[in-house]
Short mmCIF file of C-alpha atoms and ligand atoms in Angstrom, two decimals:
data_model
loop_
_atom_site.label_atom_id
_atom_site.label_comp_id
_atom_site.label_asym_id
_atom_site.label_seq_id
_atom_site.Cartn_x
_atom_site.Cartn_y
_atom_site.Cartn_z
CA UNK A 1 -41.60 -10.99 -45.50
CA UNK A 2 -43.05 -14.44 -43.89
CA UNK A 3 -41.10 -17.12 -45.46
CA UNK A 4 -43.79 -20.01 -46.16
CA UNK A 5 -42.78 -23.69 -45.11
CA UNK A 6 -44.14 -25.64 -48.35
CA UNK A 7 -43.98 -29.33 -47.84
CA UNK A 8 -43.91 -31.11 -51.85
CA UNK A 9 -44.97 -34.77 -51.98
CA UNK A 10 -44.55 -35.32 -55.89
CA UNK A 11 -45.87 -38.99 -56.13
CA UNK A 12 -46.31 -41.73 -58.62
CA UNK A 13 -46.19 -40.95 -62.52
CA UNK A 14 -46.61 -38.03 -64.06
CA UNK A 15 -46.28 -36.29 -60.36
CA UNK A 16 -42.92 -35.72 -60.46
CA UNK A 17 -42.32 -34.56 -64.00
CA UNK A 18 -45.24 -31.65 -63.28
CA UNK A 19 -44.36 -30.75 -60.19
CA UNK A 20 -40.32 -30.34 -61.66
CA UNK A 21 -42.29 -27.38 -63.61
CA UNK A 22 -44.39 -25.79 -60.91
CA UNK A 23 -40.85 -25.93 -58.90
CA UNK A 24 -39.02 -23.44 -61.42
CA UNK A 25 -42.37 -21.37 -61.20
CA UNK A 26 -41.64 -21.36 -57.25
CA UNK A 27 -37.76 -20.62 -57.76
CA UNK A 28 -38.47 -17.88 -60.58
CA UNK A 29 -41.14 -16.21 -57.97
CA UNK A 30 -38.35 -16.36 -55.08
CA UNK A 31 -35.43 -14.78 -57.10
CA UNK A 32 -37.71 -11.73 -58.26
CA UNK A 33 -38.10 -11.59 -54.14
CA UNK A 34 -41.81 -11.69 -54.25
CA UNK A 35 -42.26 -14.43 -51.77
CA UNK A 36 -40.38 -16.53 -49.34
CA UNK A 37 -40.38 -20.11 -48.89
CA UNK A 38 -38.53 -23.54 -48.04
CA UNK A 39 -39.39 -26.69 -49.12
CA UNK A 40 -39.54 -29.86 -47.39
CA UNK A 41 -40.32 -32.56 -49.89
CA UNK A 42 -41.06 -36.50 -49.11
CA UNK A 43 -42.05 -39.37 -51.33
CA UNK A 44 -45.53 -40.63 -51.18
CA UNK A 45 -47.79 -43.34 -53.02
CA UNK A 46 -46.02 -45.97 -55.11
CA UNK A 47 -42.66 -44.25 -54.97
CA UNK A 48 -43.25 -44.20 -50.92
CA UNK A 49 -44.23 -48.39 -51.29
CA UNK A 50 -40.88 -48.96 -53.28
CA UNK A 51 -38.68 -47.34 -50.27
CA UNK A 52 -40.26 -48.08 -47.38
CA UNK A 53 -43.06 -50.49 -47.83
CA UNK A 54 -45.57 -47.87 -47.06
CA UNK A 55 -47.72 -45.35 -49.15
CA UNK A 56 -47.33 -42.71 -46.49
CA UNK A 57 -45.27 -42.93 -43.21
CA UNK A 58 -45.62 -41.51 -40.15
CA UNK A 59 -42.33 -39.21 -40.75
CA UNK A 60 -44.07 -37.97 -43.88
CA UNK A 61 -47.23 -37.13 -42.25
CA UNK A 62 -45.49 -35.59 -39.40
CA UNK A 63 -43.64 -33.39 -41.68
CA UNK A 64 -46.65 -32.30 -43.51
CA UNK A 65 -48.30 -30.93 -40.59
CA UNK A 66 -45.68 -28.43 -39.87
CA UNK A 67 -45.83 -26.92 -43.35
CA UNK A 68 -48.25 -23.88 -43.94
CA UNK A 69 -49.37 -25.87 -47.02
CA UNK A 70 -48.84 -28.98 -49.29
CA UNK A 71 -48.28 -29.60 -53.02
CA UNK A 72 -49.62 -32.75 -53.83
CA UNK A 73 -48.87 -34.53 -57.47
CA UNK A 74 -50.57 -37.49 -58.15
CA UNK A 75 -50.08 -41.31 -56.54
CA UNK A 76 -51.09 -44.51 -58.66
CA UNK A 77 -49.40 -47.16 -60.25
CA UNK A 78 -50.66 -49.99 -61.82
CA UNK A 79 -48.32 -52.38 -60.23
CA UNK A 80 -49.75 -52.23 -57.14
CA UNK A 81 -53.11 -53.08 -58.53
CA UNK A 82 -52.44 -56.42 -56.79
CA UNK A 83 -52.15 -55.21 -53.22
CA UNK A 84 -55.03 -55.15 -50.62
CA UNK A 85 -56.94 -51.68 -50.36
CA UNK A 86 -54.84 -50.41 -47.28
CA UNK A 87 -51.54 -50.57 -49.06
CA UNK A 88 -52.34 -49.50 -52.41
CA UNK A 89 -50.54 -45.36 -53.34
CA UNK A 90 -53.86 -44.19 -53.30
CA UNK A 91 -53.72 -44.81 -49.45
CA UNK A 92 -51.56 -41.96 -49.12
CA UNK A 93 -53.60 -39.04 -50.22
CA UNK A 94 -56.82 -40.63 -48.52
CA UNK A 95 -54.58 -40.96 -45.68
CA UNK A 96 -53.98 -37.40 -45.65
CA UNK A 97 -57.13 -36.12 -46.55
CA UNK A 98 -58.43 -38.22 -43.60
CA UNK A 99 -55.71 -37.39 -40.75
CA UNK A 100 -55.32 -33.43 -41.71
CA UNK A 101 -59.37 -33.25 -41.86
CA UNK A 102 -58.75 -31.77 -45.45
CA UNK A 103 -62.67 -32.39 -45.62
CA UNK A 104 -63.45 -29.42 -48.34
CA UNK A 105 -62.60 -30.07 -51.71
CA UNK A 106 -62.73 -27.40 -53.59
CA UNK A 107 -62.61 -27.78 -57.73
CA UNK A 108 -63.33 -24.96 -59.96
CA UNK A 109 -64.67 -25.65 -63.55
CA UNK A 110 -63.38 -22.59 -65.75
CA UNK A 111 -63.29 -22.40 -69.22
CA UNK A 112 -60.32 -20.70 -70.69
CA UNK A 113 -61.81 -19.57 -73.98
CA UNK A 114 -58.51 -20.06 -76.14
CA UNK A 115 -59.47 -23.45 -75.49
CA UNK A 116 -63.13 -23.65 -76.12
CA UNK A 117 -62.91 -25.54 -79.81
CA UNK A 118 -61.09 -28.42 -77.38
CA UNK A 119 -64.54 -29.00 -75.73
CA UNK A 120 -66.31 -32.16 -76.81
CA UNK A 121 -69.33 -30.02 -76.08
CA UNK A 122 -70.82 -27.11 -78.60
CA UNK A 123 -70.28 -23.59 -78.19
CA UNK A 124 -73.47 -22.60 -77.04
CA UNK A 125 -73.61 -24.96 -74.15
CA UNK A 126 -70.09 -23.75 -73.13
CA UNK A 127 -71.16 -19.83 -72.96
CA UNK A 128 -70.59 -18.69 -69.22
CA UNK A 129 -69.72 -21.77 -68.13
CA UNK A 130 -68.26 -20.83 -64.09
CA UNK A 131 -68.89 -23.61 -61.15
CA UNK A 132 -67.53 -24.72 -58.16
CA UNK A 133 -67.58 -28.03 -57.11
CA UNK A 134 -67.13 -28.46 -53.08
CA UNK A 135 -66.93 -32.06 -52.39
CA UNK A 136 -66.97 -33.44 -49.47
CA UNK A 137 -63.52 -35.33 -48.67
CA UNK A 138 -63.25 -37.14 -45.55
CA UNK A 139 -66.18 -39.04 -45.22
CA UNK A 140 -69.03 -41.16 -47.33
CA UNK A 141 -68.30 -44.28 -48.32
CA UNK A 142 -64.74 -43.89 -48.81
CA UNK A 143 -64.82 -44.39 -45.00
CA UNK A 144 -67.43 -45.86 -43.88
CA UNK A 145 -67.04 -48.98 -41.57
CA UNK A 146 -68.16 -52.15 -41.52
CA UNK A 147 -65.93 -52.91 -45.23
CA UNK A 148 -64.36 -55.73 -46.80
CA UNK A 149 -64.89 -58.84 -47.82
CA UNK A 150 -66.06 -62.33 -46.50
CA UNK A 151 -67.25 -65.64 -47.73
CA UNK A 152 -71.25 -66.51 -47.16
CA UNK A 153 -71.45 -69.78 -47.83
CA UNK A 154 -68.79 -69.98 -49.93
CA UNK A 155 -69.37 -67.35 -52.40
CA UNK A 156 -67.34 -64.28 -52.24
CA UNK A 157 -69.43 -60.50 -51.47
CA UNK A 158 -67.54 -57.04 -50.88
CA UNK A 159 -69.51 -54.41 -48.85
CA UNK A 160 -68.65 -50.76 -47.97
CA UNK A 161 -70.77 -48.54 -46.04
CA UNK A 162 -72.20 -45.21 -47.65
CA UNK A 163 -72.66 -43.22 -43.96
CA UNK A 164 -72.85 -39.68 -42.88
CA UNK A 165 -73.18 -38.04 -39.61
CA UNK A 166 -75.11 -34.32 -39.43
CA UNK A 167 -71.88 -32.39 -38.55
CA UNK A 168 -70.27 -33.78 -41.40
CA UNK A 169 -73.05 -32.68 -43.61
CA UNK A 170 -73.53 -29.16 -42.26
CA UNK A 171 -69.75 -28.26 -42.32
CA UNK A 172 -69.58 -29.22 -45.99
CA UNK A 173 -72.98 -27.24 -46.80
CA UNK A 174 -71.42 -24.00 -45.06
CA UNK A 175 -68.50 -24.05 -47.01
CA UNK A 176 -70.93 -24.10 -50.14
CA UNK A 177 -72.95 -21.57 -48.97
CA UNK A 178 -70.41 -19.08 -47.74
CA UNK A 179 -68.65 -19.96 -51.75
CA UNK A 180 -71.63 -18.71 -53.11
CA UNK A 181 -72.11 -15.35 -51.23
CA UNK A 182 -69.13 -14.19 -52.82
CA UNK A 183 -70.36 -15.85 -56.00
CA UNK A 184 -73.85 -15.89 -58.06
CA UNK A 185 -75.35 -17.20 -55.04
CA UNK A 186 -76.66 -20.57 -56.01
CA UNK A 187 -75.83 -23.54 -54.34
CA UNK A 188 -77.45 -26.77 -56.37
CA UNK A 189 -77.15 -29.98 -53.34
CA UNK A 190 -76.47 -33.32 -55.04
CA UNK A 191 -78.06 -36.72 -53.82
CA UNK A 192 -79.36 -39.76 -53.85
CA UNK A 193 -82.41 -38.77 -51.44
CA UNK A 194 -84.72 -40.86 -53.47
CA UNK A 195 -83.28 -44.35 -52.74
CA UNK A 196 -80.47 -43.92 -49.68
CA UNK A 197 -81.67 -43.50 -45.96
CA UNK A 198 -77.75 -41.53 -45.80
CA UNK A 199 -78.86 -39.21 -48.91
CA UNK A 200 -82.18 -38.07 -47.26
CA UNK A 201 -80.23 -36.91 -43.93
CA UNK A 202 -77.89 -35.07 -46.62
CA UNK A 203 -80.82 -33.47 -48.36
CA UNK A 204 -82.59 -32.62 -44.62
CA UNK A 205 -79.57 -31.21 -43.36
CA UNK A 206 -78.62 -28.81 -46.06
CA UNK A 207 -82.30 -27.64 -46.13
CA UNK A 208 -81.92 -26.78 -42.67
CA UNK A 209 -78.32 -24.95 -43.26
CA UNK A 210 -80.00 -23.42 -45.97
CA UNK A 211 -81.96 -21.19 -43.36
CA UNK A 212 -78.89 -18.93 -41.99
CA UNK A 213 -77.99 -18.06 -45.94
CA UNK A 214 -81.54 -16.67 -47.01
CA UNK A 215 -80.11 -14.65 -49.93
CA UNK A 216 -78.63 -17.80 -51.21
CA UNK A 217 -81.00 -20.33 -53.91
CA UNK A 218 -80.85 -23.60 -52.78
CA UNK A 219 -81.42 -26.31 -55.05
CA UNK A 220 -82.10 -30.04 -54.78
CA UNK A 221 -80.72 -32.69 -57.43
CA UNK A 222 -80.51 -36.07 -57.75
CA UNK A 223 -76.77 -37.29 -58.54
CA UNK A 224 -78.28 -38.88 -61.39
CA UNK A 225 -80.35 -35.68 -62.89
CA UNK A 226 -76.70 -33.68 -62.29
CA UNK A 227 -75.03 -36.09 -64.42
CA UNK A 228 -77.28 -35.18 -67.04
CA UNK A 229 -77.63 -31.50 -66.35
CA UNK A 230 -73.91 -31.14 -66.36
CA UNK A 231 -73.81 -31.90 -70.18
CA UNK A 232 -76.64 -30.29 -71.23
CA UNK A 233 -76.81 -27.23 -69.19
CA UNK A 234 -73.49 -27.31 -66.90
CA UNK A 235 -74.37 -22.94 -67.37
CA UNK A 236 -76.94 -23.80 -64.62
CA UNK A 237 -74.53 -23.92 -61.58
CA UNK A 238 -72.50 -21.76 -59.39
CA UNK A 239 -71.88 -23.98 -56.56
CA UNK A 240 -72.61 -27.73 -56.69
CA UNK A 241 -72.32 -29.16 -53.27
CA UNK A 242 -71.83 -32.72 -53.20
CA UNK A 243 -70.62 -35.97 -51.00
CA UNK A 244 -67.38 -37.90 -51.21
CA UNK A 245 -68.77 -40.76 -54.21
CA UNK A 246 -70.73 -38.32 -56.11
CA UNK A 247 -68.38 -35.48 -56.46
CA UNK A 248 -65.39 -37.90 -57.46
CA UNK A 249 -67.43 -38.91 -60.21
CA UNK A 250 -69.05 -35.18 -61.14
CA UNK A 251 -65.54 -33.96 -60.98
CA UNK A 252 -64.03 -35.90 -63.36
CA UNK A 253 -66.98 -35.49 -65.46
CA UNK A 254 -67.35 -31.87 -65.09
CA UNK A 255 -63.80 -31.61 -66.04
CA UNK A 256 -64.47 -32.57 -69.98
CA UNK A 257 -66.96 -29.72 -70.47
CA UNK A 258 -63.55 -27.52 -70.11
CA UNK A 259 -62.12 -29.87 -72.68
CA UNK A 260 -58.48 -30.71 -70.92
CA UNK A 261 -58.52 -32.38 -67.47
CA UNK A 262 -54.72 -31.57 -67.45
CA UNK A 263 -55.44 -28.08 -66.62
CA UNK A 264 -58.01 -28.48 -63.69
CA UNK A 265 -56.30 -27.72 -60.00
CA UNK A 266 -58.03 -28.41 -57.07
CA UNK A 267 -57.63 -27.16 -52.81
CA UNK A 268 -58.41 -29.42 -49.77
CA UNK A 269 -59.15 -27.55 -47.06
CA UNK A 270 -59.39 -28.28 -43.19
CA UNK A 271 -61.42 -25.99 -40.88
CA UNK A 272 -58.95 -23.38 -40.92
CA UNK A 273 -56.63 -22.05 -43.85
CA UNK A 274 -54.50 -25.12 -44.13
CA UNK A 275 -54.50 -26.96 -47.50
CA UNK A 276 -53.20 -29.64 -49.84
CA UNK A 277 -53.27 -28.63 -53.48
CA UNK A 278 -53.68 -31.06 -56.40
CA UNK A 279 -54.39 -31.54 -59.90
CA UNK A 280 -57.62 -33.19 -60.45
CA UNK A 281 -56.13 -35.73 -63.21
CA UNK A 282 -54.12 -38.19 -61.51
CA UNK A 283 -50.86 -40.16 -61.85
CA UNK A 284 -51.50 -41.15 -65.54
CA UNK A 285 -48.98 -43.73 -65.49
CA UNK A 286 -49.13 -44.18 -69.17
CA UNK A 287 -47.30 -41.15 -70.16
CA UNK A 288 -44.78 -40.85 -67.05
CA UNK A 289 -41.22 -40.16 -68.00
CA UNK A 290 -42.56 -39.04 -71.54
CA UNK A 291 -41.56 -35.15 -71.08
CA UNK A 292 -45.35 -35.23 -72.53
CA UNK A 293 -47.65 -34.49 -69.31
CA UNK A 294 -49.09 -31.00 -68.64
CA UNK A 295 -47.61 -29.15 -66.17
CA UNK A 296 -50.38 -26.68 -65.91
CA UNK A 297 -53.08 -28.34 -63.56
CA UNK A 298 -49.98 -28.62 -61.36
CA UNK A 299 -49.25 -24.83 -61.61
CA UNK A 300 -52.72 -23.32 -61.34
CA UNK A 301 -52.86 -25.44 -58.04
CA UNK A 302 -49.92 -23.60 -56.56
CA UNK A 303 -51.87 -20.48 -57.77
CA UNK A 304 -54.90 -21.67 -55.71
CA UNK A 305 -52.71 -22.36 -52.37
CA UNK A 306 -51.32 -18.86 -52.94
CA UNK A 307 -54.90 -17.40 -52.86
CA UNK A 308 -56.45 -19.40 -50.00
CA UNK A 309 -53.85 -21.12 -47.39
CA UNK A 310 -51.44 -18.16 -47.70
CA UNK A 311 -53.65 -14.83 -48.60
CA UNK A 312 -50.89 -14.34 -51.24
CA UNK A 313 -53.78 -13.26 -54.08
CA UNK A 314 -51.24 -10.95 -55.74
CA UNK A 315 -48.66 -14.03 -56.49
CA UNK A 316 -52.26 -16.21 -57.57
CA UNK A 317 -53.02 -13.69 -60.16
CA UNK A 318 -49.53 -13.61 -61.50
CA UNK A 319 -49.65 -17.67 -61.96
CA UNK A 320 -52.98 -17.32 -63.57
CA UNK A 321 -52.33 -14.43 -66.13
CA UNK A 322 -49.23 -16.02 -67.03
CA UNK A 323 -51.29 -19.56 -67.54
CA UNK A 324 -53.68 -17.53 -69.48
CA UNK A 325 -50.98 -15.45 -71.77
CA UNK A 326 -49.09 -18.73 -72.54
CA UNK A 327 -52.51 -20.40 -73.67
CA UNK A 328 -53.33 -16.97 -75.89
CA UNK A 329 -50.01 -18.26 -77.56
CA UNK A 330 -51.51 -21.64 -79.39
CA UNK A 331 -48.57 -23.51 -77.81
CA UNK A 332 -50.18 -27.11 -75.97
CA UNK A 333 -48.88 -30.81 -74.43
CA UNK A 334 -50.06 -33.17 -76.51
CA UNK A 335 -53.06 -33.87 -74.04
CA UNK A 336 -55.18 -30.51 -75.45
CA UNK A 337 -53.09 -29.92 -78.37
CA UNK A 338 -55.25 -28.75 -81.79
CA UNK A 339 -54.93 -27.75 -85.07
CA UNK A 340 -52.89 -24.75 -85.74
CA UNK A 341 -51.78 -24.91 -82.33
CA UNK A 342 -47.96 -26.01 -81.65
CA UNK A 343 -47.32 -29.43 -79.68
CA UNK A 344 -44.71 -28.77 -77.13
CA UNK A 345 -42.95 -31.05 -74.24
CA UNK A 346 -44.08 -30.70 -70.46
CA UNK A 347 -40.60 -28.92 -69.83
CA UNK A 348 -41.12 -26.52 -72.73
CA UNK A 349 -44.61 -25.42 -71.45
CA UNK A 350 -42.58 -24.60 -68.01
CA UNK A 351 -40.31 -22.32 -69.42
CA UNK A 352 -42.92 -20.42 -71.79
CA UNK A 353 -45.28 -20.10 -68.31
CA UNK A 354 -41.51 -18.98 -66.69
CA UNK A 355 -40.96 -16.38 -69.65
CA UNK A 356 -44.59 -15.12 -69.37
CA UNK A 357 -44.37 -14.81 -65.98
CA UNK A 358 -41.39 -13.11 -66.08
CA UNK A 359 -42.85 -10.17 -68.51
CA UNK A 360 -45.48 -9.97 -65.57
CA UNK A 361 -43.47 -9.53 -62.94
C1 IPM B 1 -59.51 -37.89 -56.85
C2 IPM B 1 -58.95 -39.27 -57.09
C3 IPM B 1 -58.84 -39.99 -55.76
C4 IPM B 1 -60.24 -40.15 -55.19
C5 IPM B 1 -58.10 -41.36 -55.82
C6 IPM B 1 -56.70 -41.21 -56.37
C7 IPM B 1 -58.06 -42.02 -54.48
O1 IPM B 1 -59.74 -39.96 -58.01
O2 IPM B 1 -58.88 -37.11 -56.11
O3 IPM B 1 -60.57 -37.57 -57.40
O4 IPM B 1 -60.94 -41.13 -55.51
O5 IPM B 1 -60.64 -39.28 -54.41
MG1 MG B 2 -61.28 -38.80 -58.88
#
C-alpha cells in the first residue's frame, strides 16, 4: 500500500480546532489499515506572522511541494487588519494558490436533505439542487499588476487591475467542460462581458472552447443575472464556470442555498492531480477556541482529496456516508443546529463521525 505524504497547515481560528477532528478521522482510517500516510504539518497565516514574521515561509512552501496533497484550515485574524496587503494571513493561501498553480477551484453545492428546513430558501426552490462551481484561482484581479495606492494631488485612490490572458481562460473553461461530461452537461460561463474589455475576452474564449465539447450546453450570464438566478432558480446549473472576483463572491453566496456554510469543502487543483483542500468558510475568528466550530467542511474536504489527488474513491465514500449517517442522527454545532435537533461541541461531532465511520468500515 502507497503511504501518502499529507502536508497539514491548520491556520488561524477555527483552523486548528477542525482540523484536530479531521486528524482522528485520518488516525481512525490508518489503524483499520485502509490507507497509509505521514504527516508533515507547518503553521501558516496569523499563527505563521506570530512566529516568524511571515504568513508563509519559504520552508513551509518547500515542504508543501513534496507532499502528494495539502489540508488547508482557514488563515485570518482580525489583528492583522492593520498590516499592508502583502503581510496580512490571507497572504499565505493566495501565496500558495499562486506558487503551486492551484488555478481550479473546485466547490460543490450539495444539499444534504436532513438539512433542507436549515435553508433560508423554500422547499421547492431547493428540489435537485446539484452544482459545481469551478473558479478560477490564480489570476483576475487578485493578481493583476499595476496595484496599490498613490496620492494625485493629494487625495488618496487605490487601483487593482481586473486582467486575463487567453490561456488562463481556456484552461479554466476545460476543466468546466470536462466536469460536466461526467455530469448533466451544462456549463453556465459567468461575466461581466457587458461593461469589462477583460470579461468580453472571457466570454470569446469560452465560446471558442466551447467548440471541442459539442455535447456540452454552453451558457452565457452576466455575474449580476447569476446572482439573481442563484436564489431563484440555483436548480438551473450543473457547472458554473467563473473568474477569480466573481466566484469568491458566488461561492459564498451559493453556499446559503445549502443552509450551513460550515459544511461546504472545496479542492484546488494544479494541472495535474495535486491539490490543496479547504473549507469554504474561513477562519471565523469569533468562535475560535469555543469547542463550537464545525468540523465537517473540514472532513468532507479530506473526503474530496481522497477522491481526486489520491484516486482513493473507496476511503471518499466512507467519509461521506459517515457525514451523511451522523447528519440522519439530528445531532448539529451550533452553526446549523434546529429544533428537535441536539446541539453538540466541535469535538463531539468528531467522535459521532469516528463512531459512524467505524460501523462502516
Ligand atoms: C476564499 C477566501 C479567500 C479568497 C481569502 C481568505 C483570501 O475568501 O477562499 O474564498 O478571497 O479567495
Ligand atoms: Mg471567499
Amino acid at each position: 500500500m502507497k503511504t501518502f505524504n499529507l502536508a497539514i497547515l491548520s491556520g488561524d481560528g477555527i483552523g486548528p480546532e477542525i482540523m484536530a477532528e479531521a486528524q482522528t478521522i485520518l488516525e481512525y482510517l490508518k489503524q483499520t489499515g485502509l490507507v497509509d500516510f505521514q504527516i508533515q504539518e507547518a503553521l501558516v497565516g496569523g499563527a505563521s506572522i506570530r512566529d516568524s514574521g511571515a504568513p508563509i515561509t519559504n520552508a513551509t512552501l518547500d515542504m508543501v511541494k513534496t507532499a502528494d496533497a495539502i489540508l488547508f484550515g482557514a488563515v485570518g485574524d482580525y489583528s492583522f487588519d492593520h498590516l499592508p496587503q502583502s503581510v496580512r494571513p490571507e497572504m499565505a493561501i493566495l501565496k500558495l494558490r499562486k506558487e503551486l498553480e492551484l488555478f481550479a477551484n473546485i466547490r460543490p453545492i450539495v444539499i444534504f436533505d436532513e438539512l433542507i428546513a436549515n435553508s433560508n430558501l423554500k422547499k421547492e426552490v431547493l428540489q435537485n439542487v446539484d452544482f459545481v462551481i469551478v473558479r478560477e484561482l490564480t489570476g483576475d484581479i487578485y493578481f493583476g499588476e499595476p496595484r496599490g495606492e498613490k496620492k494625485i494631488n493629494g487625495v488618496r485612490h487605490g487601483f487593482n487591475t481586473m486582467t486575463y490572458s487567453e490561456p488562463e481562460i481556456e484552461r479554466i473553461a476545460n476543466v468546466g467542460f470536462k466536469l460536466a461530461e461526467a455530469r448533466r452537461r451544462k456549463v453556465t460561463s459567468v461575466d461581466k462581458a457587458n461593461v469589462l474589455e477583460t470579461m468580453q475576452l472571457w466570454r470569446d474564449v469560452v465560446s471558442r472552447v466551447s467548440e471541442s465539447y459539442k455535447d456540452i450546453e454552453l451558457q452565457h450570464m452576466y455575474v449580476d443575472n447569476a446572482a439573481m438566478q442563484l436564489i431563484n432558480l440555483p436548480a438551473q446549473f450543473d457547472v458554473l464556470v467563473t473568474g477569480n472576483i466573481f466566484g469568491d463572491i458566488l461561492s459564498d453566496q451559493a453556499s446559503m442555498i445549502t443552509g450551513s456554510i460550515g459544511l461546504l469543502p472545496s479542492a484546488s487543483l494544479n494541472e495535474g492531480l495535486f491539490g490543496l483542500y479547504e473549507p469554504i468558510h474561513g477562519s471565523a475568528p469569533d468562535i475560535a477556541g469555543k469547542n463550537t466550530a464545525n468540523p465537517l467542511a473540514m472532513m468532507l474536504s479530506m473526503a474530496m482529496m481522497f477522491r481526486h489527488s489520491l484516486d482513493r474513491t473507496d476511503i471518499a465514500d466512507l467519509i461521506e456516508q459517515a457525514v451523511k449517517n451522523t447528519l440522519g442522527k439530528k445531532i448539529a454545532t451550533p452553526d446549523f443546529c434546529r429544533e428537535g435537533w441536539r446541539q453538540i461541541s466541535t469535538i463531539d461531532m468528531g467522535g459521532e463521525v469516528r463512531k459512524e465511520l467505524s460501523k462502516l468500515c
